[in-house]
PDB file of C-alpha atoms in Angstrom:
ATOM      1  CA  MET A   1     139.004 201.987-110.490  1.00 51.00           C
ATOM      2  CA  ASN A   2     138.284 199.094-108.235  1.00 74.00           C
ATOM      3  CA  ALA A   3     136.232 200.635-105.420  1.00 75.00           C
ATOM      4  CA  LEU A   4     138.171 198.936-102.866  1.00 90.00           C
ATOM      5  CA  ALA A   5     141.532 199.684-104.197  1.00 93.00           C
ATOM      6  CA  LYS A   6     142.811 201.706-101.053  1.00 94.00           C
ATOM      7  CA  CYS A   7     141.820 198.631 -98.844  1.00 95.00           C
ATOM      8  CA  TRP A   8     143.688 196.277-101.423  1.00 96.00           C
ATOM      9  CA  GLU A   9     146.569 198.358-101.418  1.00 97.00           C
ATOM     10  CA  GLU A  10     147.209 198.413 -97.801  1.00 97.00           C
ATOM     11  CA  LEU A  11     146.661 194.684 -97.780  1.00 97.00           C
ATOM     12  CA  SER A  12     149.259 194.407-100.372  1.00 98.00           C
ATOM     13  CA  LYS A  13     151.661 196.286 -98.252  1.00 98.00           C
ATOM     14  CA  ALA A  14     150.668 194.019 -95.268  1.00 98.00           C
ATOM     15  CA  HIS A  15     151.833 191.160 -97.695  1.00 98.00           C
ATOM     16  CA  ILE A  16     155.086 192.859 -98.264  1.00 98.00           C
ATOM     17  CA  ALA A  17     155.643 193.033 -94.712  1.00 98.00           C
ATOM     18  CA  ILE A  18     155.199 189.328 -94.328  1.00 98.00           C
ATOM     19  CA  GLU A  19     157.663 188.510 -96.917  1.00 97.00           C
ATOM     20  CA  GLY A  20     160.099 190.971 -94.809  1.00 97.00           C
ATOM     21  CA  MET A  21     159.732 188.778 -92.070  1.00 96.00           C
ATOM     22  CA  ARG A  22     160.503 185.852 -94.018  1.00 94.00           C
ATOM     23  CA  ASP A  23     163.772 187.417 -95.419  1.00 92.00           C
ATOM     24  CA  ALA A  24     164.689 189.207 -92.309  1.00 92.00           C
ATOM     25  CA  ILE A  25     168.372 188.241 -90.969  1.00 88.00           C
ATOM     26  CA  ASP A  26     168.067 189.775 -87.446  1.00 90.00           C
ATOM     27  CA  LEU A  27     165.491 190.147 -84.911  1.00 93.00           C
ATOM     28  CA  ASN A  28     165.367 193.729 -85.318  1.00 93.00           C
ATOM     29  CA  ALA A  29     164.179 193.692 -88.837  1.00 94.00           C
ATOM     30  CA  LEU A  30     161.855 190.768 -87.972  1.00 95.00           C
ATOM     31  CA  GLU A  31     159.923 192.858 -85.390  1.00 96.00           C
ATOM     32  CA  GLY A  32     159.966 195.873 -87.487  1.00 96.00           C
ATOM     33  CA  HIS A  33     158.166 194.382 -90.286  1.00 97.00           C
ATOM     34  CA  TRP A  34     155.571 192.732 -87.620  1.00 97.00           C
ATOM     35  CA  GLN A  35     154.904 196.152 -86.535  1.00 97.00           C
ATOM     36  CA  ASP A  36     154.427 197.414 -89.868  1.00 98.00           C
ATOM     37  CA  PHE A  37     152.325 194.187 -90.724  1.00 98.00           C
ATOM     38  CA  LEU A  38     149.940 195.254 -88.010  1.00 98.00           C
ATOM     39  CA  PHE A  39     149.536 199.098 -89.060  1.00 97.00           C
ATOM     40  CA  ARG A  40     149.015 198.030 -92.615  1.00 98.00           C
ATOM     41  CA  LEU A  41     146.543 195.544 -91.951  1.00 98.00           C
ATOM     42  CA  GLU A  42     144.662 197.993 -89.360  1.00 97.00           C
ATOM     43  CA  ARG A  43     144.982 200.678 -91.910  1.00 97.00           C
ATOM     44  CA  SER A  44     143.370 198.365 -94.736  1.00 97.00           C
ATOM     45  CA  TRP A  45     140.414 197.709 -92.604  1.00 97.00           C
ATOM     46  CA  ASN A  46     139.925 201.475 -91.578  1.00 96.00           C
ATOM     47  CA  LYS A  47     139.916 202.343 -95.440  1.00 95.00           C
ATOM     48  CA  SER A  48     137.021 199.784 -95.652  1.00 95.00           C
ATOM     49  CA  VAL A  49     135.107 201.078 -93.122  1.00 94.00           C
ATOM     50  CA  SER A  50     135.121 204.579 -94.361  1.00 93.00           C
ATOM     51  CA  TYR A  51     134.069 203.503 -97.938  1.00 92.00           C
ATOM     52  CA  MET A  52     131.338 201.318 -96.666  1.00 92.00           C
ATOM     53  CA  LYS A  53     129.814 203.933 -94.412  1.00 90.00           C
ATOM     54  CA  ALA A  54     129.544 206.008 -97.461  1.00 88.00           C
ATOM     55  CA  ASN A  55     128.084 203.392 -99.759  1.00 90.00           C
ATOM     56  CA  ARG A  56     124.454 202.053 -99.354  1.00 89.00           C
ATOM     57  CA  ARG A  57     124.913 198.460-100.617  1.00 88.00           C
ATOM     58  CA  PHE A  58     126.703 197.831 -97.689  1.00 92.00           C
ATOM     59  CA  HIS A  59     124.099 199.046 -94.981  1.00 89.00           C
ATOM     60  CA  GLY A  60     122.614 196.028 -93.321  1.00 89.00           C
ATOM     61  CA  TRP A  61     125.263 193.523 -95.081  1.00 94.00           C
ATOM     62  CA  SER A  62     125.554 190.616 -93.028  1.00 94.00           C
ATOM     63  CA  GLU A  63     129.037 189.971 -93.691  1.00 95.00           C
ATOM     64  CA  ARG A  64     130.045 193.371 -92.623  1.00 94.00           C
ATOM     65  CA  GLY A  65     128.392 192.987 -89.199  1.00 95.00           C
ATOM     66  CA  ASP A  66     129.878 189.437 -88.952  1.00 97.00           C
ATOM     67  CA  ALA A  67     133.304 190.868 -89.524  1.00 97.00           C
ATOM     68  CA  ILE A  68     132.813 193.580 -86.783  1.00 97.00           C
ATOM     69  CA  ALA A  69     131.989 190.797 -84.346  1.00 97.00           C
ATOM     70  CA  LEU A  70     134.717 188.542 -85.326  1.00 98.00           C
ATOM     71  CA  ARG A  71     137.189 191.398 -84.966  1.00 97.00           C
ATOM     72  CA  GLU A  72     136.246 191.747 -81.501  1.00 96.00           C
ATOM     73  CA  HIS A  73     135.655 188.065 -80.337  1.00 97.00           C
ATOM     74  CA  ASP A  74     137.747 186.007 -82.475  1.00 98.00           C
ATOM     75  CA  PRO A  75     140.835 185.064 -80.579  1.00 98.00           C
ATOM     76  CA  LEU A  76     143.310 185.595 -83.675  1.00 98.00           C
ATOM     77  CA  LEU A  77     141.430 188.732 -85.281  1.00 98.00           C
ATOM     78  CA  SER A  78     141.173 190.444 -82.070  1.00 97.00           C
ATOM     79  CA  TYR A  79     144.625 190.174 -81.010  1.00 98.00           C
ATOM     80  CA  LEU A  80     145.963 191.533 -84.580  1.00 97.00           C
ATOM     81  CA  ARG A  81     143.535 194.214 -83.848  1.00 97.00           C
ATOM     82  CA  TYR A  82     144.672 194.945 -80.419  1.00 96.00           C
ATOM     83  CA  ALA A  83     148.243 194.174 -80.819  1.00 96.00           C
ATOM     84  CA  ARG A  84     148.481 197.000 -83.224  1.00 95.00           C
ATOM     85  CA  GLY A  85     146.596 199.268 -80.587  1.00 93.00           C
ATOM     86  CA  ALA A  86     149.130 198.465 -77.928  1.00 92.00           C
ATOM     87  CA  ASP A  87     152.126 198.794 -80.124  1.00 92.00           C
ATOM     88  CA  GLU A  88     150.910 202.460 -81.117  1.00 89.00           C
ATOM     89  CA  HIS A  89     149.706 203.498 -77.666  1.00 86.00           C
ATOM     90  CA  THR A  90     151.951 201.717 -75.162  1.00 87.00           C
ATOM     91  CA  VAL A  91     155.726 201.444 -74.486  1.00 85.00           C
ATOM     92  CA  GLU A  92     155.501 197.795 -73.578  1.00 86.00           C
ATOM     93  CA  ALA A  93     156.757 195.179 -75.811  1.00 91.00           C
ATOM     94  CA  ILE A  94     154.231 193.037 -78.130  1.00 94.00           C
ATOM     95  CA  VAL A  95     156.595 190.357 -78.816  1.00 96.00           C
ATOM     96  CA  SER A  96     159.395 188.573 -76.897  1.00 96.00           C
ATOM     97  CA  ARG A  97     162.803 187.562 -78.370  1.00 95.00           C
ATOM     98  CA  VAL A  98     163.785 183.921 -77.918  1.00 96.00           C
ATOM     99  CA  PRO A  99     167.616 183.164 -78.831  1.00 95.00           C
ATOM    100  CA  GLY A 100     168.625 180.415 -81.035  1.00 94.00           C
ATOM    101  CA  VAL A 101     171.480 178.232 -80.445  1.00 95.00           C
ATOM    102  CA  ILE A 102     174.284 177.171 -83.161  1.00 92.00           C
ATOM    103  CA  THR A 103     176.105 173.979 -82.080  1.00 93.00           C
ATOM    104  CA  VAL A 104     179.437 172.800 -83.983  1.00 91.00           C
ATOM    105  CA  ARG A 105     180.393 169.321 -83.434  1.00 91.00           C
ATOM    106  CA  ALA A 106     183.549 167.536 -84.773  1.00 89.00           C
ATOM    107  CA  VAL A 107     182.767 165.125 -87.658  1.00 88.00           C
ATOM    108  CA  ASP A 108     184.920 162.164 -86.277  1.00 82.00           C
ATOM    109  CA  ARG A 109     184.092 163.051 -82.758  1.00 76.00           C
ATOM    110  CA  LYS A 110     187.354 163.596 -81.658  1.00 83.00           C
ATOM    111  CA  SER A 111     188.459 166.886 -79.949  1.00 89.00           C
ATOM    112  CA  MET A 112     188.647 169.948 -82.036  1.00 89.00           C
ATOM    113  CA  MET A 113     191.898 171.687 -81.721  1.00 90.00           C
ATOM    114  CA  ASP A 114     192.041 175.474 -82.253  1.00 92.00           C
ATOM    115  CA  LEU A 115     188.677 175.424 -84.009  1.00 90.00           C
ATOM    116  CA  GLU A 116     187.735 178.542 -86.299  1.00 91.00           C
ATOM    117  CA  VAL A 117     184.419 178.479 -87.966  1.00 89.00           C
ATOM    118  CA  SER A 118     182.600 181.510 -89.742  1.00 90.00           C
ATOM    119  CA  ILE A 119     179.184 181.468 -90.601  1.00 86.00           C
ATOM    120  CA  PRO A 120     178.079 184.410 -92.809  1.00 86.00           C
ATOM    121  CA  TYR A 121     174.383 185.408 -93.136  1.00 81.00           C
ATOM    122  CA  GLY A 122     174.418 188.026 -95.902  1.00 75.00           C
ATOM    123  CA  ASN A 123     174.755 191.847 -95.449  1.00 74.00           C
ATOM    124  CA  GLY A 124     177.912 191.515 -93.601  1.00 78.00           C
ATOM    125  CA  ILE A 125     176.613 189.617 -90.557  1.00 83.00           C
ATOM    126  CA  VAL A 126     178.906 186.813 -89.668  1.00 87.00           C
ATOM    127  CA  THR A 127     179.106 184.395 -86.600  1.00 88.00           C
ATOM    128  CA  ASP A 128     182.357 183.483 -85.760  1.00 91.00           C
ATOM    129  CA  ILE A 129     183.060 180.541 -83.352  1.00 91.00           C
ATOM    130  CA  LEU A 130     186.409 179.457 -81.608  1.00 91.00           C
ATOM    131  CA  ALA A 131     186.856 176.513 -79.511  1.00 90.00           C
ATOM    132  CA  ASN A 132     190.054 174.002 -78.594  1.00 91.00           C
ATOM    133  CA  GLY A 133     189.993 170.561 -77.085  1.00 91.00           C
ATOM    134  CA  VAL A 134     186.552 169.858 -77.158  1.00 92.00           C
ATOM    135  CA  THR A 135     184.008 167.689 -79.248  1.00 92.00           C
ATOM    136  CA  SER A 136     181.302 170.361 -79.552  1.00 92.00           C
ATOM    137  CA  VAL A 137     180.557 173.932 -78.900  1.00 93.00           C
ATOM    138  CA  SER A 138     177.306 175.860 -78.895  1.00 94.00           C
ATOM    139  CA  VAL A 139     176.641 179.434 -78.760  1.00 93.00           C
ATOM    140  CA  GLU A 140     173.532 181.572 -78.570  1.00 92.00           C
ATOM    141  CA  THR A 141     172.338 183.450 -81.519  1.00 90.00           C
ATOM    142  CA  PHE A 142     169.780 186.261 -82.266  1.00 89.00           C
ATOM    143  CA  LEU A 143     169.903 185.474 -85.931  1.00 88.00           C
ATOM    144  CA  PRO A 144     166.247 183.956 -87.220  1.00 91.00           C
ATOM    145  CA  LYS A 145     167.429 182.931 -90.636  1.00 84.00           C
ATOM    146  CA  THR A 146     169.335 179.624 -91.415  1.00 80.00           C
ATOM    147  CA  PRO A 147     172.275 180.250 -93.825  1.00 77.00           C
ATOM    148  CA  GLU A 148     172.939 177.736 -96.413  1.00 68.00           C
ATOM    149  CA  GLU A 149     175.432 174.840 -94.984  1.00 64.00           C
ATOM    150  CA  LYS A 150     177.918 175.682 -98.131  1.00 66.00           C
ATOM    151  CA  SER A 151     178.796 178.903 -96.739  1.00 77.00           C
ATOM    152  CA  VAL A 152     180.245 177.809 -93.677  1.00 83.00           C
ATOM    153  CA  VAL A 153     184.083 178.042 -93.485  1.00 87.00           C
ATOM    154  CA  ALA A 154     185.858 175.795 -91.023  1.00 88.00           C
ATOM    155  CA  ASN A 155     189.582 175.214 -90.606  1.00 90.00           C
ATOM    156  CA  GLN A 156     188.727 171.529 -90.029  1.00 89.00           C
ATOM    157  CA  PRO A 157     185.779 169.068 -90.649  1.00 88.00           C
ATOM    158  CA  VAL A 158     182.745 170.005 -88.619  1.00 89.00           C
ATOM    159  CA  ARG A 159     179.090 169.441 -88.766  1.00 88.00           C
ATOM    160  CA  PHE A 160     176.734 172.238 -87.443  1.00 85.00           C
ATOM    161  CA  ASP A 161     173.041 172.436 -86.138  1.00 88.00           C
ATOM    162  CA  LEU A 162     171.293 176.035 -85.902  1.00 87.00           C
ATOM    163  CA  GLU A 163     167.890 176.691 -83.959  1.00 91.00           C
ATOM    164  CA  PRO A 164     167.260 180.116 -85.312  1.00 92.00           C
ATOM    165  CA  ALA A 165     166.220 182.905 -83.055  1.00 95.00           C
ATOM    166  CA  LYS A 166     162.692 183.756 -83.041  1.00 95.00           C
ATOM    167  CA  LEU A 167     159.918 186.144 -81.993  1.00 96.00           C
ATOM    168  CA  LYS A 168     157.201 184.930 -79.662  1.00 96.00           C
ATOM    169  CA  LEU A 169     153.653 186.396 -79.302  1.00 97.00           C
ATOM    170  CA  ILE A 170     152.862 187.604 -75.798  1.00 97.00           C
ATOM    171  CA  GLN A 171     150.076 188.649 -73.830  1.00 96.00           C
ATOM    172  CA  ILE A 172     149.590 192.226 -74.676  1.00 95.00           C
ATOM    173  CA  THR A 173     147.142 195.000 -73.025  1.00 93.00           C
ATOM    174  CA  ASN A 174     145.395 197.681 -74.480  1.00 89.00           C
ATOM    175  CA  ARG A 175     143.164 200.160 -73.192  1.00 87.00           C
ATOM    176  CA  GLY A 176     142.898 198.188 -69.933  1.00 89.00           C
ATOM    177  CA  ARG A 177     142.372 194.751 -71.295  1.00 91.00           C
ATOM    178  CA  THR A 178     144.543 191.924 -71.905  1.00 94.00           C
ATOM    179  CA  TYR A 179     144.838 189.588 -74.838  1.00 96.00           C
ATOM    180  CA  ARG A 180     146.479 186.369 -75.004  1.00 96.00           C
ATOM    181  CA  PRO A 181     148.049 184.944 -77.958  1.00 97.00           C
ATOM    182  CA  PRO A 182     145.467 183.372 -79.856  1.00 97.00           C
ATOM    183  CA  ALA A 183     144.617 179.538 -79.233  1.00 97.00           C
ATOM    184  CA  SER A 184     141.679 179.515 -81.967  1.00 98.00           C
ATOM    185  CA  HIS A 185     140.662 181.334 -85.284  1.00 98.00           C
ATOM    186  CA  LEU A 186     136.876 180.859 -86.880  1.00 98.00           C
ATOM    187  CA  GLY A 187     136.309 178.263 -84.183  1.00 97.00           C
ATOM    188  CA  LYS A 188     139.335 175.963 -85.220  1.00 97.00           C
ATOM    189  CA  PRO A 189     142.052 175.274 -82.579  1.00 97.00           C
ATOM    190  CA  LEU A 190     145.588 176.569 -83.256  1.00 97.00           C
ATOM    191  CA  ASN A 191     149.067 175.413 -82.270  1.00 93.00           C
ATOM    192  CA  GLU A 192     151.266 178.086 -80.888  1.00 91.00           C
ATOM    193  CA  LEU A 193     151.753 180.585 -83.659  1.00 94.00           C
ATOM    194  CA  GLY A 194     154.732 182.948 -84.454  1.00 95.00           C
ATOM    195  CA  PRO A 195     154.148 186.270 -85.883  1.00 97.00           C
ATOM    196  CA  ILE A 196     154.353 184.953 -89.428  1.00 97.00           C
ATOM    197  CA  GLU A 197     151.871 182.342 -89.180  1.00 97.00           C
ATOM    198  CA  ALA A 198     149.624 184.836 -87.473  1.00 98.00           C
ATOM    199  CA  ALA A 199     149.986 187.315 -90.168  1.00 98.00           C
ATOM    200  CA  GLU A 200     149.093 184.688 -93.084  1.00 98.00           C
ATOM    201  CA  LEU A 201     145.943 183.772 -91.349  1.00 98.00           C
ATOM    202  CA  GLY A 202     144.842 187.269 -90.942  1.00 98.00           C
ATOM    203  CA  MET A 203     145.688 188.192 -94.605  1.00 98.00           C
ATOM    204  CA  THR A 204     143.456 185.400 -95.725  1.00 98.00           C
ATOM    205  CA  PHE A 205     140.503 186.707 -93.608  1.00 98.00           C
ATOM    206  CA  TYR A 206     140.716 189.989 -94.742  1.00 98.00           C
ATOM    207  CA  GLY A 207     141.303 189.070 -98.219  1.00 97.00           C
ATOM    208  CA  SER A 208     138.157 186.843 -98.572  1.00 97.00           C
ATOM    209  CA  TYR A 209     136.289 189.647 -96.680  1.00 97.00           C
ATOM    210  CA  TYR A 210     137.112 192.166 -99.537  1.00 96.00           C
ATOM    211  CA  ARG A 211     136.343 189.572-102.196  1.00 96.00           C
ATOM    212  CA  LYS A 212     132.904 189.257-100.945  1.00 95.00           C
ATOM    213  CA  ALA A 213     132.573 192.789-100.583  1.00 95.00           C
ATOM    214  CA  GLU A 214     133.501 193.098-104.223  1.00 93.00           C
ATOM    215  CA  GLU A 215     130.849 190.633-105.141  1.00 92.00           C
ATOM    216  CA  LEU A 216     128.357 192.568-103.141  1.00 92.00           C
ATOM    217  CA  LEU A 217     129.059 195.590-105.448  1.00 89.00           C
ATOM    218  CA  ARG A 218     128.850 193.657-108.670  1.00 85.00           C
ATOM    219  CA  GLY A 219     125.675 192.131-107.963  1.00 74.00           C
TER     220      GLY A 219
END
């Protein structure tokens, strides 16, 4: 049995949570998968701590000390760590919900008369738009997934644009300390991250760390 099997098992579940975020068709599901990702990632680390304490090969291992320090001081890794803590131990939100916008326009730029548009997203979720006597109409949406254009049903020729809704990382507070959304990781600057991008970077770091640990065990 792989000595770090339990760590990898939890990391695999964290990966499943990322896939869930990618496939989510409403913000409730997206936020739920983000919370599950944070839980699984931290649980994976805790499994590694338990194993390494009991294995002499890891005593004094420099990579282990580096990882512990990075979890405390690296902006991305500390944010993921303490976002989990804030979610677990406080009632404050750890993300904000940013609505999207659906805009429907007449193809010929003439007024749309008695417009009816239906945009299905799957799982029974449908956005219906009604308008009359305008060349375009915009409605707010909290759906983070873009439907295929062929799925749109309209009673006259139209084109539509969709800016999906999204979750935005926000400043969190955990045990009296505040943590801003990460602007860098391992010394490299980051553009504004959403939960999926932050999760992918976290997965890469912990996966690399466990592989190094396995190399130590084989050495």
